XYZ file of C-alpha atoms in Angstrom:
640
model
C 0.000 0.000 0.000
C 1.157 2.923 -0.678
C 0.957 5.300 2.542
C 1.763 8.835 0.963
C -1.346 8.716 -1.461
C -3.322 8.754 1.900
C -1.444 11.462 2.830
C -1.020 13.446 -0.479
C -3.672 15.747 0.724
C -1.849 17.124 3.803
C 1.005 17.470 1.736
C -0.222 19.182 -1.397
C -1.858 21.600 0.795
C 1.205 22.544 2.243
C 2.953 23.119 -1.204
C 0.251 25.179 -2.150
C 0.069 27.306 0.086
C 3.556 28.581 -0.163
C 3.263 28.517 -3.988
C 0.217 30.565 -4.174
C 1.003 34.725 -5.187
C 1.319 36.188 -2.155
C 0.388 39.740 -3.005
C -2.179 41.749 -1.716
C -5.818 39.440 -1.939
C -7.795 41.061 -4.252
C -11.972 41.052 -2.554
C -14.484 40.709 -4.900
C -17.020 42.664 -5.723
C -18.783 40.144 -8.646
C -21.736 38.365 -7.136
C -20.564 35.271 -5.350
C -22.773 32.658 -4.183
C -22.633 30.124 -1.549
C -22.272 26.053 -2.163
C -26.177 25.926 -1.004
C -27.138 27.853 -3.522
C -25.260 26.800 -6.563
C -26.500 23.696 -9.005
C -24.974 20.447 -8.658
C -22.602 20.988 -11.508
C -20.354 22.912 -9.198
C -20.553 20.289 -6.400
C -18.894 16.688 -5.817
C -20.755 13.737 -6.945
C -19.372 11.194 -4.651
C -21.550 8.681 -6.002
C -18.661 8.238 -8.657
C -16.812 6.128 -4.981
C -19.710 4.562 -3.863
C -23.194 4.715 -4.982
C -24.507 4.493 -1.060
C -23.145 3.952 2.535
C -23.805 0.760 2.487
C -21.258 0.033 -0.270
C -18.273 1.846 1.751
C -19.422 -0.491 4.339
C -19.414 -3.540 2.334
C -15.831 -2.891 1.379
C -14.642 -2.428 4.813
C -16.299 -5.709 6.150
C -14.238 -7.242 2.881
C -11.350 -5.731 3.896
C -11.399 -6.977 7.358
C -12.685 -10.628 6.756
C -11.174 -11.487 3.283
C -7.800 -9.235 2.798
C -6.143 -8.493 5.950
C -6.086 -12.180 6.948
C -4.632 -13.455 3.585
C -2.146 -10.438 3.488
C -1.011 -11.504 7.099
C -0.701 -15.577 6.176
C 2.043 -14.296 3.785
C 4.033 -13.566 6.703
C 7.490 -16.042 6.768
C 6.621 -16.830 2.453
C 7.994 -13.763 0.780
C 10.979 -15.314 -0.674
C 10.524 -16.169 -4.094
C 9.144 -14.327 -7.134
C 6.056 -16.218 -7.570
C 5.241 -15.615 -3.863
C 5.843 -11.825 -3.869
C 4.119 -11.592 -7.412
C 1.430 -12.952 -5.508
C 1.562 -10.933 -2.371
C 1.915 -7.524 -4.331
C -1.345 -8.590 -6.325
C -3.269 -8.982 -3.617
C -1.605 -5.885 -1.786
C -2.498 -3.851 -4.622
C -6.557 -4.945 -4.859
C -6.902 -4.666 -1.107
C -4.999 -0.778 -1.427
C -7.293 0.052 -4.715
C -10.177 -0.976 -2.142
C -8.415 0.824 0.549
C -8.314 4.321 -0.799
C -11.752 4.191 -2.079
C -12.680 3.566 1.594
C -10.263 6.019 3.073
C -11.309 9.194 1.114
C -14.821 8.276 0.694
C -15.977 9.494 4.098
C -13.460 12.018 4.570
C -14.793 14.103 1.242
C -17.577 13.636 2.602
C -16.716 15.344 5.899
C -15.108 17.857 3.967
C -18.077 19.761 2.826
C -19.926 19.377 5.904
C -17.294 18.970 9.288
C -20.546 18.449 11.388
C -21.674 15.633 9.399
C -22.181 12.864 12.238
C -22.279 10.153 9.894
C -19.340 11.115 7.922
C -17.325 11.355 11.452
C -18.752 7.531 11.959
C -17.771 6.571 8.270
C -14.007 8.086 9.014
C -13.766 6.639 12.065
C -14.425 2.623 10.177
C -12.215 3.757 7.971
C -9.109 4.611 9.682
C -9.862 1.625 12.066
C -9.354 -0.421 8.878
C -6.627 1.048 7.569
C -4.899 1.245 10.459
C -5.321 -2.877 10.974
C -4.035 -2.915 7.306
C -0.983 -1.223 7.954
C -0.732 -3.344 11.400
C -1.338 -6.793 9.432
C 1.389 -5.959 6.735
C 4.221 -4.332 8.676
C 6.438 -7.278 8.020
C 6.771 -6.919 4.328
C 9.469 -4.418 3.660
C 12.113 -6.159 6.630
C 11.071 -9.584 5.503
C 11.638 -8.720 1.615
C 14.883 -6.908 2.448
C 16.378 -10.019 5.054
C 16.921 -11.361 1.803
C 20.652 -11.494 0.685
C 21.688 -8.912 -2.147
C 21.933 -11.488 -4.931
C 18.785 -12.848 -4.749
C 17.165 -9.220 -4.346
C 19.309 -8.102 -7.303
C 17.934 -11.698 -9.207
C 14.274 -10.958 -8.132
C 14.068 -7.344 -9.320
C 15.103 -8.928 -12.840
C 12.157 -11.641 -12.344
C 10.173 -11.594 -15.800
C 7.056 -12.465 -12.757
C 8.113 -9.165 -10.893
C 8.468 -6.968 -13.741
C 6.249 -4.551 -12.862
C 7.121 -3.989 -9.461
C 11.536 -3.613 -10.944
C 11.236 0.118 -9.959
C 9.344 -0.716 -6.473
C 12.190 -3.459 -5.374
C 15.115 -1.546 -6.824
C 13.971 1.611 -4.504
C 13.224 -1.081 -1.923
C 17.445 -2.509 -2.529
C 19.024 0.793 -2.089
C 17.754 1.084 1.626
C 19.409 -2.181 2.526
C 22.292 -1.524 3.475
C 21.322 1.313 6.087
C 18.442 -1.274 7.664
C 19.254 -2.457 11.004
C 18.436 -5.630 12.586
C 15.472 -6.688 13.748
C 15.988 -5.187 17.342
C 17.529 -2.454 16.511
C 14.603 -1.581 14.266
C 12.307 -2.098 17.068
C 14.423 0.176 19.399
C 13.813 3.159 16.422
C 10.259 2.549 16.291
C 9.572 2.799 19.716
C 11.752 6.176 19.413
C 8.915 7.448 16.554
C 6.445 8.598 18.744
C 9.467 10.263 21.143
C 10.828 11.788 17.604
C 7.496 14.148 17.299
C 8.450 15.916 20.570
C 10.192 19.180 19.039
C 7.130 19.183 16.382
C 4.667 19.335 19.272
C 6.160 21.921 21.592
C 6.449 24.236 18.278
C 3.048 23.589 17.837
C 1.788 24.140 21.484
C 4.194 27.312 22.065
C 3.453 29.222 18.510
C -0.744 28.562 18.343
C -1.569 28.010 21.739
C 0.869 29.326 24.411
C 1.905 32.152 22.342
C 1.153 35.728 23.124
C -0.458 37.339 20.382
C 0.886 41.002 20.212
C -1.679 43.676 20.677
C -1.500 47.310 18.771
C -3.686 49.780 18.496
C -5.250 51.441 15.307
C -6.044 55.258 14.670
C -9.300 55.049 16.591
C -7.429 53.642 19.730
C -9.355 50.291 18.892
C -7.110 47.523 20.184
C -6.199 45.022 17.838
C -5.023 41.096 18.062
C -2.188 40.236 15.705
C -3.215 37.109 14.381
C -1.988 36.097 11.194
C -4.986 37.099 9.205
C -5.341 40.273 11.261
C -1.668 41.439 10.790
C -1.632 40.195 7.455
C -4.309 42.713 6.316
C -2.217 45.757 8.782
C 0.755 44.650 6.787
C -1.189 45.636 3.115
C -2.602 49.026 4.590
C -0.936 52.450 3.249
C -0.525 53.780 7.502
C 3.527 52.880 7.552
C 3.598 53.940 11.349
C 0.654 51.178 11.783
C 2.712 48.579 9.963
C 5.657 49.580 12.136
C 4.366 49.671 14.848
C 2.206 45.870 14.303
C 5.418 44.598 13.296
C 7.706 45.420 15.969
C 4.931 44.365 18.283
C 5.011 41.176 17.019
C 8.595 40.433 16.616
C 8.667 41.281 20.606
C 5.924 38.618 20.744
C 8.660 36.128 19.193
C 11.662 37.818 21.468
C 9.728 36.222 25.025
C 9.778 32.857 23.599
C 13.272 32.765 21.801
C 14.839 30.490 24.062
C 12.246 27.566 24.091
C 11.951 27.824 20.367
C 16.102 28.016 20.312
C 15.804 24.812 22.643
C 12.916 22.975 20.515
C 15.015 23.378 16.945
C 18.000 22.363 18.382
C 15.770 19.522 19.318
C 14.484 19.100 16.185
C 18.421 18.973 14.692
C 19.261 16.261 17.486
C 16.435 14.251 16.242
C 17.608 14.010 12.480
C 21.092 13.430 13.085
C 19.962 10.513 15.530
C 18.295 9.131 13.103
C 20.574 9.718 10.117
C 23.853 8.166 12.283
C 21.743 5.325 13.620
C 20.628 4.196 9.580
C 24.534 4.827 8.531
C 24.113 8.242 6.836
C 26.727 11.127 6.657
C 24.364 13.636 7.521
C 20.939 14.087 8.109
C 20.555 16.277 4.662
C 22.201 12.843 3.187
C 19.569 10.667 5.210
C 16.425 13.302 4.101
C 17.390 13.054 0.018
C 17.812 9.314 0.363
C 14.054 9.245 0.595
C 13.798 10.244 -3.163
C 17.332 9.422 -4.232
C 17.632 12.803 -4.578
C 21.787 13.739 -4.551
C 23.276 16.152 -1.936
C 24.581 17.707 -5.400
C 21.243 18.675 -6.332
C 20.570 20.455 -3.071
C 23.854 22.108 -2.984
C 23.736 23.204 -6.862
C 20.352 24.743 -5.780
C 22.042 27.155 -2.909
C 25.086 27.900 -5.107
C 23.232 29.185 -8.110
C 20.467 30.938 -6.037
C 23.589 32.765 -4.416
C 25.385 33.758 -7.509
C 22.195 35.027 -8.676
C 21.021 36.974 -5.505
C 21.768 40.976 -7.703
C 18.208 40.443 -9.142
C 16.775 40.236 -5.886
C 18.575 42.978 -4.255
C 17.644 45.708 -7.615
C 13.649 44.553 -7.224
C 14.659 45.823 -3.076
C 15.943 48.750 -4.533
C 13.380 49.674 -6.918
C 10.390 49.286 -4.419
C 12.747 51.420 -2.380
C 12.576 54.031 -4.679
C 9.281 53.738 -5.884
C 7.586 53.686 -2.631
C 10.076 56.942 -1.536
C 11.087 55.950 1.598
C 15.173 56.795 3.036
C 14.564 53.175 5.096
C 12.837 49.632 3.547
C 11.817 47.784 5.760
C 9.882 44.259 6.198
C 6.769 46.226 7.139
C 6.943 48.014 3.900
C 7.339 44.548 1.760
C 3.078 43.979 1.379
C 1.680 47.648 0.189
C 0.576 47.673 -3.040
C 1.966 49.509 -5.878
C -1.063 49.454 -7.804
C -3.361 51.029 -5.749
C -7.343 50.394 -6.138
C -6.638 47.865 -8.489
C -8.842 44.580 -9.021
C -8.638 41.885 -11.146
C -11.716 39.201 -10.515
C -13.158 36.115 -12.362
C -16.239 34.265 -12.048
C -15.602 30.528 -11.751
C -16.723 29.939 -15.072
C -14.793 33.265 -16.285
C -11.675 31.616 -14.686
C -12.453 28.384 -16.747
C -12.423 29.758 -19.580
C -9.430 31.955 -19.180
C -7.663 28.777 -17.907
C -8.270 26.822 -21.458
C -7.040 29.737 -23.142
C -3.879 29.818 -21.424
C -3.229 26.408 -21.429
C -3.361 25.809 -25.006
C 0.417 25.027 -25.771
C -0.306 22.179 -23.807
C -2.831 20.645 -26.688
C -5.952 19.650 -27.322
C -5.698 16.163 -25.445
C -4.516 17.864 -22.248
C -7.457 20.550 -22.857
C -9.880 17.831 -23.508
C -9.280 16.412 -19.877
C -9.125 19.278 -18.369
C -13.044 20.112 -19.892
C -13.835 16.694 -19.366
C -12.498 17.922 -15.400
C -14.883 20.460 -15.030
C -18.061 18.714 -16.560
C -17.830 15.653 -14.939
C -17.947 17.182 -11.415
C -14.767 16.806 -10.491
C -14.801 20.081 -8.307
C -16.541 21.350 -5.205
C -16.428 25.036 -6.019
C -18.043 27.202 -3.519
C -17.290 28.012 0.231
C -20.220 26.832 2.699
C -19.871 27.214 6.426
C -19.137 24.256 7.352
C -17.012 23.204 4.420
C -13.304 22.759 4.942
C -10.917 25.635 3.991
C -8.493 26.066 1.603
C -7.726 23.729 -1.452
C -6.803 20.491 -2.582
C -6.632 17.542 -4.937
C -7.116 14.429 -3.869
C -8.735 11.104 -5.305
C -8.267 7.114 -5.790
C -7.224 5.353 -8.177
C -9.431 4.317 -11.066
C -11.777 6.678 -10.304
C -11.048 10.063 -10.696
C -9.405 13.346 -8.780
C -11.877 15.673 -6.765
C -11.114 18.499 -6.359
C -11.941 20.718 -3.071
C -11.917 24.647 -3.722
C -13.600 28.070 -2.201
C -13.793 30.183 -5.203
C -14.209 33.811 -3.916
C -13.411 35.464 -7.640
C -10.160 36.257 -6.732
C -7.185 36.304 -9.180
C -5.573 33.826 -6.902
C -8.409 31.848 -6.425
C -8.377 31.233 -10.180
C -4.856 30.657 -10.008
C -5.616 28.128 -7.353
C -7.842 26.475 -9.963
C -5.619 25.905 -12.443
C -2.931 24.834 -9.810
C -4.918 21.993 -8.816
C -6.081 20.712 -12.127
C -2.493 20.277 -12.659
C -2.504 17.643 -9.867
C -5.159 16.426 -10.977
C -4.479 15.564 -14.502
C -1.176 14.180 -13.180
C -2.993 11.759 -11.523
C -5.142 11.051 -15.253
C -2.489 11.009 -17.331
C -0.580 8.396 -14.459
C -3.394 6.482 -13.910
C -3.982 5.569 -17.510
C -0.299 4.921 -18.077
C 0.946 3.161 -15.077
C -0.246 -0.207 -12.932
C -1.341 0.972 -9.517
C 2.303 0.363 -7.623
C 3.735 2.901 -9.951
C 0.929 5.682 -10.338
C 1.538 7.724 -7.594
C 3.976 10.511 -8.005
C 6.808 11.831 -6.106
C 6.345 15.094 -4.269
C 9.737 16.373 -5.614
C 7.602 15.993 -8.940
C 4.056 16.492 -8.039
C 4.350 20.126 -7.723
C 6.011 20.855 -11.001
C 2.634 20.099 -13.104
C 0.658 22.547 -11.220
C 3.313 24.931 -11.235
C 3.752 24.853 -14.715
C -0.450 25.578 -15.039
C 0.258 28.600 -12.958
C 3.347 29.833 -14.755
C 1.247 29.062 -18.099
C -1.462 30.755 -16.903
C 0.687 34.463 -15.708
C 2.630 34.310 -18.886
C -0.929 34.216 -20.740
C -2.505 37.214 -18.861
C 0.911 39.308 -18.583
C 0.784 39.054 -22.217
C -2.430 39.965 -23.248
C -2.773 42.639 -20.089
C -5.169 45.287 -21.277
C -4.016 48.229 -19.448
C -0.326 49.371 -17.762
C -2.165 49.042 -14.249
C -3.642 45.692 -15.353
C -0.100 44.983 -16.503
C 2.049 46.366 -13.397
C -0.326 44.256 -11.206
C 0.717 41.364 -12.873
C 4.034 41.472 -13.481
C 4.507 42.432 -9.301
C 2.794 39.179 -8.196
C 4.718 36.908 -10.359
C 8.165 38.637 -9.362
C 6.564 37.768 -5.762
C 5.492 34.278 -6.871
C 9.435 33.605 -7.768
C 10.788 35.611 -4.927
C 8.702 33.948 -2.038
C 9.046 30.176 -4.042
C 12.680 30.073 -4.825
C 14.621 33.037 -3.228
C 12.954 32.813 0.376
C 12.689 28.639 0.034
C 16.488 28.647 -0.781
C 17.375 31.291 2.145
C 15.343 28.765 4.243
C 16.812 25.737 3.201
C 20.322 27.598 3.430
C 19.346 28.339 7.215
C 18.539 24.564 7.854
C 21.148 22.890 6.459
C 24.080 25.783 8.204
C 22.143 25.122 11.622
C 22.863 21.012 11.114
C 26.202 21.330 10.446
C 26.730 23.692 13.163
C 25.618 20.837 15.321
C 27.257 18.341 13.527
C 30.372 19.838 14.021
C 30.192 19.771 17.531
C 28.770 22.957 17.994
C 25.741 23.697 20.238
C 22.713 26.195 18.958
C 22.064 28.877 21.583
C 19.489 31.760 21.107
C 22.213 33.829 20.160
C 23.546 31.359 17.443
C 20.556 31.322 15.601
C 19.945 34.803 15.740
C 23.194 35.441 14.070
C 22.791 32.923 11.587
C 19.496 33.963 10.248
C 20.428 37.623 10.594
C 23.938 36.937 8.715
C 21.838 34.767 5.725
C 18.781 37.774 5.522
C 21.111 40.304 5.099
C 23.364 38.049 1.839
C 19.479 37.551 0.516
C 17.860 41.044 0.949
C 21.277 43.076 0.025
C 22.139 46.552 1.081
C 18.188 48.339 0.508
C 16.650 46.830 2.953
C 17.083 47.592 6.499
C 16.650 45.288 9.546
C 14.548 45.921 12.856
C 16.301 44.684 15.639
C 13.453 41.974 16.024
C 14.405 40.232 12.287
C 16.828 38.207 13.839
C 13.871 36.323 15.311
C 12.239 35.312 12.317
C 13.617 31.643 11.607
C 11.572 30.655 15.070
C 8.529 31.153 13.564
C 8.588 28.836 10.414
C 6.833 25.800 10.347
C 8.901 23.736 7.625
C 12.223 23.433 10.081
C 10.302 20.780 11.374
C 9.453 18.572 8.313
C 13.746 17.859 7.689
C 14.986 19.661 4.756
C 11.810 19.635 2.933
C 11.841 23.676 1.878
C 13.897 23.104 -0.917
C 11.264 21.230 -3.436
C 9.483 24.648 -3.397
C 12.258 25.613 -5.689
C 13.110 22.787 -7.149
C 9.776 22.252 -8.337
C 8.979 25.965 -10.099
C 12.343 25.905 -11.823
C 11.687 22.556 -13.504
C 8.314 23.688 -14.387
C 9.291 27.314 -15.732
C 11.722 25.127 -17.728
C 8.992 22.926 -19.641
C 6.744 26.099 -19.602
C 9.861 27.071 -21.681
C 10.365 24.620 -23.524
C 6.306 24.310 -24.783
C 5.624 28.606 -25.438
C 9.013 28.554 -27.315
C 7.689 25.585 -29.336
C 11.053 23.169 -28.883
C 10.417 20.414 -30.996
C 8.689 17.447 -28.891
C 8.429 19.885 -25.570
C 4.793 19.323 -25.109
C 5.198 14.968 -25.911
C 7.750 15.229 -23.705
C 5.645 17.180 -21.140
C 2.445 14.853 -20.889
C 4.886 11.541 -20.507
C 6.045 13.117 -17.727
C 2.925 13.664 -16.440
C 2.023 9.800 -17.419
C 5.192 8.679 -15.559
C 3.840 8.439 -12.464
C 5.934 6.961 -10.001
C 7.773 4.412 -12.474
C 10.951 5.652 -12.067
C 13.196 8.406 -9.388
C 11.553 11.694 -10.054
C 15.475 13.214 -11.093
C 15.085 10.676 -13.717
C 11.375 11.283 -15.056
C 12.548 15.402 -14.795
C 15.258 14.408 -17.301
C 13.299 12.381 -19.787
C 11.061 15.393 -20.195
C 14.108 17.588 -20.813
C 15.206 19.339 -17.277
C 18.096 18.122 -16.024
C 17.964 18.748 -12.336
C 21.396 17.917 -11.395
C 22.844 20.840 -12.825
C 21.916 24.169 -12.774
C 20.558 25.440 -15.924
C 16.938 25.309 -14.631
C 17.563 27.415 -11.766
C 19.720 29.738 -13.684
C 16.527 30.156 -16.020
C 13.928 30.915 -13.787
C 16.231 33.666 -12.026
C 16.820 34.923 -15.442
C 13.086 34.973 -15.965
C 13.108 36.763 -12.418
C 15.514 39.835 -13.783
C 13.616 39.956 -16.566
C 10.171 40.914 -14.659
C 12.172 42.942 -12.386
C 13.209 45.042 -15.393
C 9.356 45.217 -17.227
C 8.030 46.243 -13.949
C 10.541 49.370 -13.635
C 10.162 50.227 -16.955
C 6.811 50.114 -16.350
C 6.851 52.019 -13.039
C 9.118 54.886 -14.441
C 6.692 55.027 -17.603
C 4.093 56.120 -15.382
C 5.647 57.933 -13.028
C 7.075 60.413 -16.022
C 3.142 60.242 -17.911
C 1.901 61.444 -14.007
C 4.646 64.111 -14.107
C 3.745 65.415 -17.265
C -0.040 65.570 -16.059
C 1.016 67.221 -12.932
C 3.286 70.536 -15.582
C 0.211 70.556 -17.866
C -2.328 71.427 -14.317
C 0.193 73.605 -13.025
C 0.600 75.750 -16.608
């Protein structure tokens, strides 16, 4: 079974939400309706799972009386081909059978979170799955107690040639298994492992002292994230000061449990990477997708040779915005003021298919076939859960949760998400179930490359120099907050390992340093530091998920490169493009990346997209000083 399709959704919404523009939200002022009061073509039909209740529950009693107890008589028998051919069969109906029952109930609870019988169906289902998981634990230590030879002579097994790919990935963690006891002592260390997680999580949403600052009116205000958020986009700089030095004071009281808990959190990885035989724990992290350190370290070198972009955009808004200081505060306001650019869903749509055209009729025709065949749940309802996401099981098809409020981004969010989505169809119709799922080093570079499609599309055919400045700002922030402020992280995370490493122990004032030392090499000499910056690294959730930042970037350079590769019509770009989205799982996702033309190892991908960065950079102050002289040529014609 495989685990992370379970998952996916947890993780996909983490992706994108980082990848998402994150300009100034755009309300809108179209008429938007609620999911109650929509027709069903912009709702779920779950029926497409199971026609009634009483189906889900069928398949659960069938898991638990038929599957689990044949899985678990395989236990002690996995040691030729014919036996695993026969194991992985069986694995793979009862794991077809168990997604359908997983995600069932929990779409269901999705549009509703007070639906009782939903919360009943989830809670069969994870009882299930959880005695699935439970009843084949022994496969992967009983397959790998095998000797090499006979692994290596399996893998080749005409029987096992579909799983080749599965059992090769399967090999190449041999050698840093442990034995039997050992690999008991690590499990029972799991749950202990969470421990710097959970204290970030307890001291930053529930201990933590939200600042407090008052606005014009003397009305006190809590600086939550959506409340400072919106403070942080206002035009009253002495507001935005003052909210932001609030808060980094809130972040100054806790510095030295958070100091404590990361260093915790850096303990915990190298454990685990020296107990499994790694050099490091960024060694031990990339293992997972036999990703090489090189890649990671190409990533940071060519993001820091290219860092003058960055610091000129700095400079510019600087300039622009007329102030002697820039500061952090300052980064949010708008340079388009009273600007709005809005869609209807079905505006969005069709914007969507326009922009995605290099990508072909085929890819269009699923994407259509997407929307008409109620693939989406479009509308917000109270009780509906937030955000968006992709999710679906196999050999059915993707659904789609959204909560379209006519937004630019919520378009954008749209087309991000049909890109998952029609990963999934194109890899579902290609590959047998053990190699459909996708990698998440590759599973963000389809929707990115909707997204980058879709911004190239509406820069292009912008109808006005506002309509144009607008755009052109949020995809210089879309690159800047996806690869130049992922990169910074992931610089931060791997410097703080080594430090400890090396022998070196992570006080408050370490960290401080650190981050302050990397911000300043990133933002350059335009930007100016509060003393509370240097706090900033304590508040970021990904330092706890072990070097995981870095696919951000990654993942929008490979896409900007096959975005590339399609608008400047390379011969076979597009072919190219939709294998890779057929490929699935089948092979390491540095592999599939170079069969569709990107080679991730070096650094010509990364070099692009920066390129691409400089290039915006230099349309948007070309743009800005374009109006700036046609406004100081209105101002001499009033004053004559």
């Amino acid at each position: 079974m495989k685990k992370n399709k379970i998952i996916k959704k947890l993780l996909v919404l983490s992706l994108a939400a980082s990848m998402l523009f994150s300009q100034t939200a755009v309300f809108a002022e179209k008429p938007l309706p609620k999911r109650a009061e929509v027709g069903e073509a912009y709702k779920w039909q779950l029926e497409d799972i199971y026609k009634t209740n009483e189906d889900f529950k069928s398949d659960v009693k069938k898991l638990r009386e038929e599957y689990i107890p044949k899985l678990k008589a395989f236990k002690g028998k996995l040691n030729s081909a014919t036996q695993l051919a026969n194991y992985f069969k069986l694995d793979e109906e009862a794991s077809y059978i168990i997604e359908k029952v997983y995600m069932y109930p929990n779409l269901m609870s999705d549009l509703d979170q007070s639906n009782a019988t939903a919360t009943e169906l989830v809670g069969m289902a994870t009882g299930v799955y959880n005695e699935y998981l439970a009843a084949t634990s022994f496969t992967t230590p009983e397959i790998l107690n095998l000797d090499s030879k006979k692994l290596e002579n399996l893998k080749k097994d005409k029987k096992l040639a579909v799983y080749s790919h599965h059992l090769d990935a399967l090999i190449k963690k041999k050698e840093h298994i442990l034995s039997e006891k050992e690999e008991t002592l690590l499990a029972l260390a799991g749950e202990l492992s969470e421990t710097p997680n959970d204290i970030f999580d307890k001291v930053t949403l529930a201990d933590f002292q939200k600042a407090k600052v008052k606005d014009k009116e003397g009305k006190e205000i809590v600086l939550t994230n959506s409340a400072y958020r919106k403070i942080l986009e206002s035009d009253d700089r002495d507001f935005r000061k003052r909210a932001a030095l609030a808060r980094g004071e809130s972040y100054k009281k806790v510095n030295n449990t958070l100091a404590a808990t990361y260093a915790g959190e850096i303990k915990k990885n190298i454990f685990f990477a020296k107990a499994r035989g790694y050099n490091s724990a960024l060694e031990s992290s990339l293992a997972a997708e036999n990703i090489s350190k090189e890649i990671y370290e190409n990533l940071v070198n060519a993001v820091n040779k290219n860092l003058a972009p960055l610091h000129k955009y700095y400079a510019v808004k600087k300039d622009v915005l007329g102030y002697d200081e820039l500061h952090g505060y300052d980064n949010s306001v708008s340079l388009v003021k009273d600007y709005k650019l809005e869609y209807t869903y079905d505006e969005a749509v069709a914007m969507i298919l326009e922009a995605l055209k290099p990508l072909g009729e085929e890819y269009l025709n699923q994407f259509k076939e997407g929307i008409e065949s109620r693939w989406l749940d479009v509308y917000e309802d109270d009780k509906k859960y937030t955000g968006g996401y992709n999710w679906g099981p196999y050999g059915v098809h993707p659904y789609i949760l959204l909560n379209y409020d006519n937004s630019l981004d919520s378009a954008l969010t749209l087309a991000h998400e049909m890109g998952h989505a029609l990963n999934s169809v194109y890899s579902d119709k290609k590959q047998a179930y053990i190699n459909a799922d996708y990698s998440i080093f590759t599973a963000e570079v389809a929707s990115t490359a909707n997204e980058l499609l879709v911004m190239d599309y509406l820069i292009k055919n912008a109808k006005s120099d506002d309509e144009k400045l607008y755009l052109l700002n949020k995809q210089i922030e879309n690159i800047r907050g996806t690869v130049y402020t992922q990169v910074m992280f992931s610089e931060f995370e791997q410097k703080s390992h080594e430090l400890v490493e090396a022998g070196k122990a992570l006080s408050p004032e370490v960290l401080n340093n650190l981050w302050m030392d990397i911000m300043k090499k990133y933002y350059g000499e335009s930007y100016t530091f509060d003393e509370t910056s240097k706090y900033g690294w304590s508040r970021i959730p990904h330092f706890y998920m072990n070097f995981y930042v870095y696919k951000y970037a990654t993942s929008i350079s490979a896409a900007n490169e096959l975005v590339k590769n399609i608008v400047d019509e390379k011969e076979g770009a597009t072919d190219k493009y939709l294998e890779f989205l057929a490929a699935g799982g089948s092979d390491y996702p540095v592999e599939i990346l170079k069969k569709a033309g990107v080679d991730m190892s070096k650094t010509e991908a990364v070099d692009n997209i920066l390129v691409y960065f400089n290039d915006l950079v230099n349309q948007w102050e070309e743009l800005l000083k374009k109006q700036n002289q046609e406004k100081s040529v209105q101002k001499d014609v009033k004053s004559a």
